[in-house]
Amino acid sequence: MTEFPPTALCVSITSVAAERQVAVRDEHQDQSDPFYKKYTERMRWFDLLNYDRTCGISSVLNKQFLGTPSSFDSNSEAMEMSTPHLSLSKQTKKRLLRSLESDFEIVYVAQSCLSWEALQYQYTKVKALAESSSQNGVFYGNVVGEFQKFQVLLERFLEDEMCEGKRIWNYVRGRFALKSLLQVPQISGFSEEENVNVKGEAIGVKEVLKAIERCVDAFGKFVRADNKKPAWWKLIKNSLLWTYPPLEDPRDLEILCSLNRNLQKKELWLKDLQGKQRCWLKKVLNPVEESQRKEILFTMMDMKLVSRVLQMYTISSSQLKWCLEKLDNIEFKEGKVFRVCSSTVEETVSHLSSISTLFM
């Protein structure tokens, strides 16, 4: 993690105020669900980092809240603003702002990966119920409503982003203001059969599954819309000058090159399958083809997140290892794609912990 001058951060108010800012909304969270408990803990940690760095950038830019420009590159005036409490040269201030932006990127990428794992877990959990003897069971509480809220917030974020700047800044501002953004809801209140003695509306398993599927589609659009591309002048600069990738350990250069080749190869294979999928959609899908359609969608999101990690300002050895494992778990055989997923709750919790550790 990047170190900063203490004066550039609002450390003195973080411990109390930040906890209040990032408190999880659901006061009735089921502590018996180890996965969701771990998920909320990890999301909260990055919310604290977001709050802390927001204070830091507010201090540097002499602003009270995160009203920062969408891009430092396009706003040199902001970097030259006078800061009463800091005696920093222009170059030092620029480096500090870049470091803060790097940590905001960590918040965005980490929470995107965590929420995708949580969404997959909730989908798999409800799908298993829908395909078992519990398919006639019901959920009590506003489960569908919570997932609809998750979907709507993502869709509104994408609509607003069309007239905004960088994805990173849009996200950290949105998450700072509203912790529901990208926060996957908890699934609770399941009963094998409808009970007239239980208060609240009973919602069928299949209806909940459809709500989660709509969230998966919305998350897919969210991931696909994140096109982090360098400015045109950077492309020219990179084509004229050889620059090493931003690796923490230069010895990982060969691993990074191999990863990029493997990613590009699997992206081409996936694109070929997506072309076949469009042919499937022209006719009624049978269960096998429908299952493969979901695998294609889930694989696409896995690969998009791997690609996003490989575009970060600085890439660590552990992040490269995670990307390598993620790609190794994707196989293409006989015109189909297969993913290796965690089979137990313990494995899934462990996987969730490993993701957050990558960015800490």
Coordinates of C-alpha atoms in Angstrom, one line a residue:
M1 CA 0.0 0.0 0.0
T2 CA 1.3 3.5 -0.8
E3 CA 2.5 5.6 2.1
F4 CA 1.5 9.3 2.3
P5 CA 2.6 12.3 4.5
P6 CA 0.4 12.2 7.6
T7 CA -0.6 15.8 7.0
A8 CA -2.3 14.9 3.8
L9 CA -4.8 12.6 5.5
C10 CA -7.6 13.2 7.9
V11 CA -6.4 10.4 10.2
S12 CA -7.6 12.1 13.3
I13 CA -11.3 11.8 12.3
T14 CA -11.2 8.5 10.4
S15 CA -11.5 6.0 13.3
V16 CA -14.9 7.3 14.5
A17 CA -16.5 9.1 11.6
A18 CA -15.5 6.6 9.0
E19 CA -17.1 3.7 10.9
R20 CA -20.3 5.7 11.0
Q21 CA -20.1 6.5 7.3
V22 CA -19.5 2.9 6.1
A23 CA -21.8 1.0 8.5
V24 CA -23.7 -1.7 6.7
R25 CA -27.4 -0.8 6.2
D26 CA -28.9 -4.2 7.1
E27 CA -29.3 -4.2 10.9
H28 CA -30.7 -7.7 10.8
Q29 CA -27.8 -9.3 9.0
D30 CA -27.7 -13.1 9.6
Q31 CA -24.5 -13.8 11.4
S32 CA -24.9 -17.5 10.7
D33 CA -24.0 -16.9 7.0
P34 CA -20.1 -17.0 7.1
F35 CA -19.8 -16.0 3.5
Y36 CA -21.9 -12.9 3.7
K37 CA -20.3 -11.9 7.0
K38 CA -16.9 -12.1 5.4
Y39 CA -18.1 -10.2 2.3
T40 CA -19.5 -7.2 4.3
E41 CA -16.3 -7.1 6.4
R42 CA -14.1 -6.9 3.3
M43 CA -16.3 -4.3 1.6
R44 CA -16.2 -2.2 4.8
W45 CA -12.4 -2.3 4.9
F46 CA -12.2 -0.8 1.4
D47 CA -15.0 1.7 2.4
L48 CA -12.7 2.9 5.2
L49 CA -9.8 3.2 2.7
N50 CA -12.1 5.2 0.4
Y51 CA -13.1 7.5 3.3
D52 CA -9.5 7.9 4.4
R53 CA -8.2 8.8 0.9
T54 CA -11.1 11.1 0.4
C55 CA -9.9 13.1 3.3
G56 CA -6.4 13.0 1.9
I57 CA -7.4 14.3 -1.5
S58 CA -9.7 16.9 0.0
S59 CA -6.7 18.2 2.0
V60 CA -4.5 18.3 -1.1
L61 CA -7.1 20.0 -3.3
N62 CA -8.3 22.2 -0.4
K63 CA -11.9 20.9 -0.8
Q64 CA -14.3 19.7 1.9
F65 CA -15.7 16.8 -0.1
L66 CA -14.7 14.6 -3.0
G67 CA -15.6 17.0 -5.7
T68 CA -12.4 16.2 -7.6
P69 CA -12.1 16.5 -11.4
S70 CA -12.8 13.4 -13.5
S71 CA -9.2 13.4 -14.6
F72 CA -6.0 14.9 -13.3
D73 CA -4.5 14.8 -16.8
S74 CA -7.2 17.2 -18.1
N75 CA -7.2 19.6 -15.1
S76 CA -3.7 20.9 -14.4
E77 CA -5.2 23.9 -12.6
A78 CA -6.5 21.6 -9.8
M79 CA -3.0 20.2 -9.2
E80 CA -1.6 23.8 -9.0
M81 CA -4.1 24.9 -6.3
S82 CA -2.6 26.5 -3.3
T83 CA -2.8 24.4 -0.1
P84 CA -2.5 26.4 3.1
H85 CA -1.6 23.4 5.3
L86 CA 0.9 21.8 2.9
S87 CA 4.2 23.1 1.6
L88 CA 4.5 21.0 -1.5
S89 CA 6.2 21.6 -4.8
K90 CA 4.1 21.1 -8.0
Q91 CA 5.9 17.8 -8.8
T92 CA 5.5 16.5 -5.2
K93 CA 1.8 17.4 -5.2
K94 CA 1.3 15.7 -8.5
R95 CA 3.0 12.5 -7.2
L96 CA 0.8 12.6 -4.1
L97 CA -2.4 13.0 -6.1
R98 CA -1.3 10.1 -8.4
S99 CA -0.7 8.0 -5.3
L100 CA -4.2 8.8 -4.0
E101 CA -5.7 8.0 -7.4
S102 CA -4.0 4.7 -7.3
D103 CA -5.6 3.8 -4.0
F104 CA -9.0 4.9 -5.2
E105 CA -8.4 2.5 -8.1
I106 CA -7.7 -0.3 -5.5
V107 CA -11.0 0.5 -3.8
Y108 CA -12.9 0.3 -7.1
V109 CA -11.2 -2.9 -8.5
A110 CA -11.3 -4.7 -5.1
Q111 CA -15.0 -4.0 -4.5
S112 CA -15.9 -5.0 -8.0
C113 CA -14.1 -8.4 -7.6
L114 CA -15.7 -8.9 -4.2
S115 CA -19.2 -8.1 -5.3
W116 CA -18.9 -10.3 -8.4
E117 CA -17.9 -13.2 -6.2
A118 CA -20.8 -12.5 -3.8
L119 CA -23.3 -12.2 -6.7
Q120 CA -22.1 -15.5 -8.1
Y121 CA -22.4 -17.1 -4.7
Q122 CA -26.0 -15.9 -4.2
Y123 CA -27.0 -17.0 -7.7
T124 CA -25.5 -20.5 -7.2
K125 CA -27.2 -20.7 -3.8
V126 CA -30.7 -19.9 -5.1
K127 CA -30.2 -21.9 -8.3
A128 CA -29.4 -25.0 -6.3
L129 CA -32.7 -24.5 -4.3
A130 CA -34.6 -24.0 -7.6
E131 CA -33.3 -27.3 -9.0
S132 CA -33.8 -29.3 -5.8
S133 CA -36.7 -30.6 -3.8
S134 CA -36.9 -27.2 -2.3
Q135 CA -38.0 -25.6 -5.5
N136 CA -41.5 -25.0 -4.0
G137 CA -40.0 -23.2 -1.0
V138 CA -40.4 -19.5 -0.4
F139 CA -38.5 -16.5 0.9
Y140 CA -39.9 -14.1 3.4
G141 CA -38.9 -10.5 3.5
N142 CA -38.1 -8.0 0.8
V143 CA -35.4 -10.2 -1.0
V144 CA -36.6 -9.4 -4.5
G145 CA -36.9 -5.7 -3.7
E146 CA -33.3 -5.6 -2.4
F147 CA -32.0 -7.2 -5.6
Q148 CA -34.1 -4.8 -7.7
K149 CA -32.5 -1.9 -5.8
F150 CA -29.1 -3.3 -6.6
Q151 CA -30.0 -3.5 -10.3
V152 CA -31.5 0.0 -10.4
L153 CA -28.5 1.6 -8.7
L154 CA -26.1 0.0 -11.3
E155 CA -28.3 1.1 -14.2
R156 CA -28.6 4.7 -12.9
F157 CA -24.8 4.7 -12.3
L158 CA -24.2 3.8 -16.0
E159 CA -26.7 6.4 -17.2
D160 CA -25.0 9.1 -15.1
E161 CA -21.6 8.0 -16.2
M162 CA -22.3 8.8 -19.8
C163 CA -21.8 12.5 -19.1
E164 CA -19.2 12.1 -16.4
G165 CA -15.4 11.4 -16.5
K166 CA -13.3 8.5 -15.2
R167 CA -15.0 5.4 -14.0
I168 CA -12.8 5.3 -10.8
W169 CA -13.9 8.8 -9.7
N170 CA -17.5 8.2 -10.6
Y171 CA -17.5 5.0 -8.5
V172 CA -15.7 6.2 -5.4
R173 CA -17.9 9.3 -5.3
G174 CA -21.0 7.2 -5.7
R175 CA -19.9 4.6 -3.1
F176 CA -18.9 7.4 -0.7
A177 CA -22.4 8.9 -0.9
L178 CA -24.4 5.6 -1.1
K179 CA -23.1 2.3 0.4
S180 CA -25.8 0.4 -1.4
L181 CA -24.0 0.9 -4.7
L182 CA -22.5 -2.4 -5.7
Q183 CA -23.4 -3.9 -2.3
V184 CA -24.8 -7.4 -3.1
P185 CA -27.9 -8.0 -0.9
Q186 CA -28.1 -10.8 1.6
I187 CA -30.4 -13.8 1.0
S188 CA -32.3 -14.9 4.1
G189 CA -35.7 -15.9 5.3
F190 CA -36.0 -19.1 3.3
S191 CA -38.7 -21.7 4.2
E192 CA -39.3 -25.1 2.7
E193 CA -43.0 -24.4 2.5
E194 CA -45.2 -21.4 2.9
N195 CA -46.1 -20.8 6.6
V196 CA -49.3 -18.8 7.3
N197 CA -47.9 -17.9 10.7
V198 CA -45.0 -16.0 9.3
K199 CA -45.5 -12.3 8.6
G200 CA -44.6 -10.8 5.3
E201 CA -45.1 -11.7 1.7
A202 CA -43.9 -15.1 0.5
I203 CA -41.8 -15.0 -2.6
G204 CA -41.1 -18.1 -4.7
V205 CA -37.6 -19.4 -5.2
K206 CA -37.8 -19.0 -9.0
E207 CA -38.9 -15.4 -8.7
V208 CA -35.9 -14.6 -6.5
L209 CA -33.6 -16.4 -9.0
K210 CA -34.9 -14.3 -11.9
A211 CA -34.3 -11.1 -9.8
I212 CA -30.7 -12.2 -9.3
E213 CA -30.3 -13.1 -13.0
R214 CA -31.3 -9.5 -13.8
C215 CA -28.7 -8.3 -11.4
V216 CA -26.1 -10.5 -13.1
D217 CA -27.0 -8.9 -16.5
A218 CA -26.8 -5.4 -15.0
F219 CA -23.4 -6.2 -13.5
G220 CA -22.3 -7.5 -16.8
K221 CA -23.1 -4.1 -18.4
F222 CA -21.3 -2.4 -15.6
V223 CA -18.1 -4.4 -16.2
R224 CA -18.3 -4.1 -20.0
A225 CA -18.7 -0.3 -19.8
D226 CA -15.4 0.1 -17.9
N227 CA -13.2 0.9 -20.9
K228 CA -10.0 2.0 -19.3
K229 CA -8.1 3.2 -22.4
P230 CA -5.0 5.5 -22.3
A231 CA -5.3 8.9 -24.0
W232 CA -4.2 9.2 -27.6
W233 CA -1.0 10.9 -26.7
K234 CA -0.1 8.1 -24.3
L235 CA -0.6 5.6 -27.1
I236 CA 1.8 7.5 -29.3
K237 CA 4.3 7.8 -26.4
N238 CA 4.1 4.1 -25.7
S239 CA 4.6 3.2 -29.3
L240 CA 7.8 5.3 -29.5
L241 CA 9.3 4.5 -26.2
W242 CA 9.7 1.1 -24.5
T243 CA 8.3 1.3 -21.0
Y244 CA 8.2 -1.5 -18.5
P245 CA 4.7 -2.4 -17.1
P246 CA 4.0 -1.1 -13.6
L247 CA 5.1 -4.2 -11.7
E248 CA 6.1 -4.2 -8.1
D249 CA 8.7 -6.9 -8.9
P250 CA 10.3 -6.5 -12.3
R251 CA 11.1 -10.2 -12.3
D252 CA 7.4 -10.8 -12.9
L253 CA 7.6 -9.3 -16.4
E254 CA 7.7 -12.7 -18.1
I255 CA 4.6 -13.9 -16.1
L256 CA 2.7 -10.7 -17.1
C257 CA 3.5 -11.2 -20.8
S258 CA 2.4 -14.8 -20.6
L259 CA -0.8 -13.8 -18.8
N260 CA -1.6 -11.2 -21.4
R261 CA -1.1 -13.8 -24.2
N262 CA -3.3 -16.3 -22.5
L263 CA -6.0 -13.8 -21.8
Q264 CA -6.0 -12.6 -25.4
K265 CA -6.2 -16.2 -26.6
K266 CA -9.2 -17.1 -24.3
E267 CA -10.9 -13.8 -25.2
L268 CA -10.8 -14.9 -28.9
W269 CA -12.2 -18.3 -28.0
L270 CA -15.0 -16.7 -25.9
K271 CA -15.8 -14.3 -28.8
D272 CA -16.2 -17.2 -31.1
L273 CA -18.6 -18.9 -28.6
Q274 CA -20.6 -15.7 -28.3
G275 CA -21.0 -15.7 -32.1
K276 CA -22.5 -19.2 -31.8
Q277 CA -24.7 -18.1 -28.9
R278 CA -26.3 -15.5 -31.2
C279 CA -27.3 -18.4 -33.5
W280 CA -28.7 -20.3 -30.5
L281 CA -30.9 -17.3 -29.6
K282 CA -32.6 -17.5 -33.0
K283 CA -34.3 -20.7 -31.8
V284 CA -35.8 -21.9 -28.5
L285 CA -32.9 -22.8 -26.2
N286 CA -32.8 -26.2 -24.6
P287 CA -31.6 -26.6 -21.0
V288 CA -28.0 -27.4 -22.1
E289 CA -27.7 -24.4 -24.3
E290 CA -29.3 -22.1 -21.7
S291 CA -26.7 -23.4 -19.1
Q292 CA -23.9 -22.7 -21.6
R293 CA -25.2 -19.2 -22.2
K294 CA -24.9 -18.5 -18.5
E295 CA -21.4 -19.9 -18.5
I296 CA -20.4 -17.7 -21.4
L297 CA -21.7 -14.6 -19.5
F298 CA -20.0 -15.6 -16.2
T299 CA -16.7 -16.3 -18.0
M300 CA -16.8 -13.0 -19.8
M301 CA -17.1 -11.2 -16.5
D302 CA -14.3 -13.2 -14.9
M303 CA -12.1 -12.3 -17.8
K304 CA -13.1 -8.7 -17.8
L305 CA -12.1 -8.4 -14.2
V306 CA -8.8 -10.2 -14.8
S307 CA -8.1 -7.7 -17.6
R308 CA -9.0 -4.8 -15.3
V309 CA -6.5 -6.0 -12.6
L310 CA -3.8 -6.2 -15.3
Q311 CA -4.4 -2.5 -16.2
M312 CA -3.9 -1.2 -12.6
Y313 CA -1.3 1.5 -11.9
T314 CA 0.9 -1.1 -10.1
I315 CA 0.6 -4.9 -10.3
S316 CA 1.8 -7.1 -7.4
S317 CA 3.0 -10.7 -7.6
S318 CA 0.0 -11.9 -5.7
Q319 CA -2.4 -10.1 -8.1
L320 CA -0.6 -11.8 -11.0
K321 CA -1.0 -15.1 -9.3
W322 CA -4.7 -14.6 -8.8
C323 CA -5.2 -13.6 -12.5
L324 CA -3.2 -16.8 -13.5
E325 CA -5.4 -19.0 -11.3
K326 CA -8.6 -17.3 -12.6
L327 CA -7.6 -18.0 -16.2
D328 CA -6.5 -21.5 -15.4
N329 CA -10.0 -22.2 -14.1
I330 CA -11.5 -21.4 -17.5
E331 CA -11.3 -24.2 -20.1
F332 CA -12.6 -24.5 -23.6
K333 CA -13.5 -28.0 -24.8
E334 CA -15.5 -29.2 -27.8
G335 CA -16.9 -25.8 -28.5
K336 CA -18.0 -25.2 -24.9
V337 CA -16.6 -23.2 -22.0
F338 CA -16.2 -24.7 -18.5
R339 CA -15.3 -22.9 -15.2
V340 CA -14.0 -24.4 -12.0
C341 CA -15.8 -22.9 -9.1
S342 CA -15.6 -23.3 -5.3
S343 CA -17.7 -26.3 -4.2
T344 CA -18.1 -25.6 -0.5
V345 CA -18.9 -22.5 1.6
E346 CA -15.5 -22.8 3.3
E347 CA -13.7 -22.7 0.0
T348 CA -15.8 -19.8 -1.2
V349 CA -15.1 -17.8 2.1
S350 CA -11.4 -18.6 1.7
H351 CA -11.5 -17.4 -1.9
L352 CA -13.2 -14.2 -0.9
S353 CA -10.5 -13.5 1.7
S354 CA -7.8 -14.1 -0.8
I355 CA -9.3 -11.6 -3.2
S356 CA -9.3 -8.8 -0.6
T357 CA -5.8 -9.7 0.5
L358 CA -4.6 -9.0 -3.0
F359 CA -5.4 -5.3 -2.6
M360 CA -4.5 -4.7 1.0

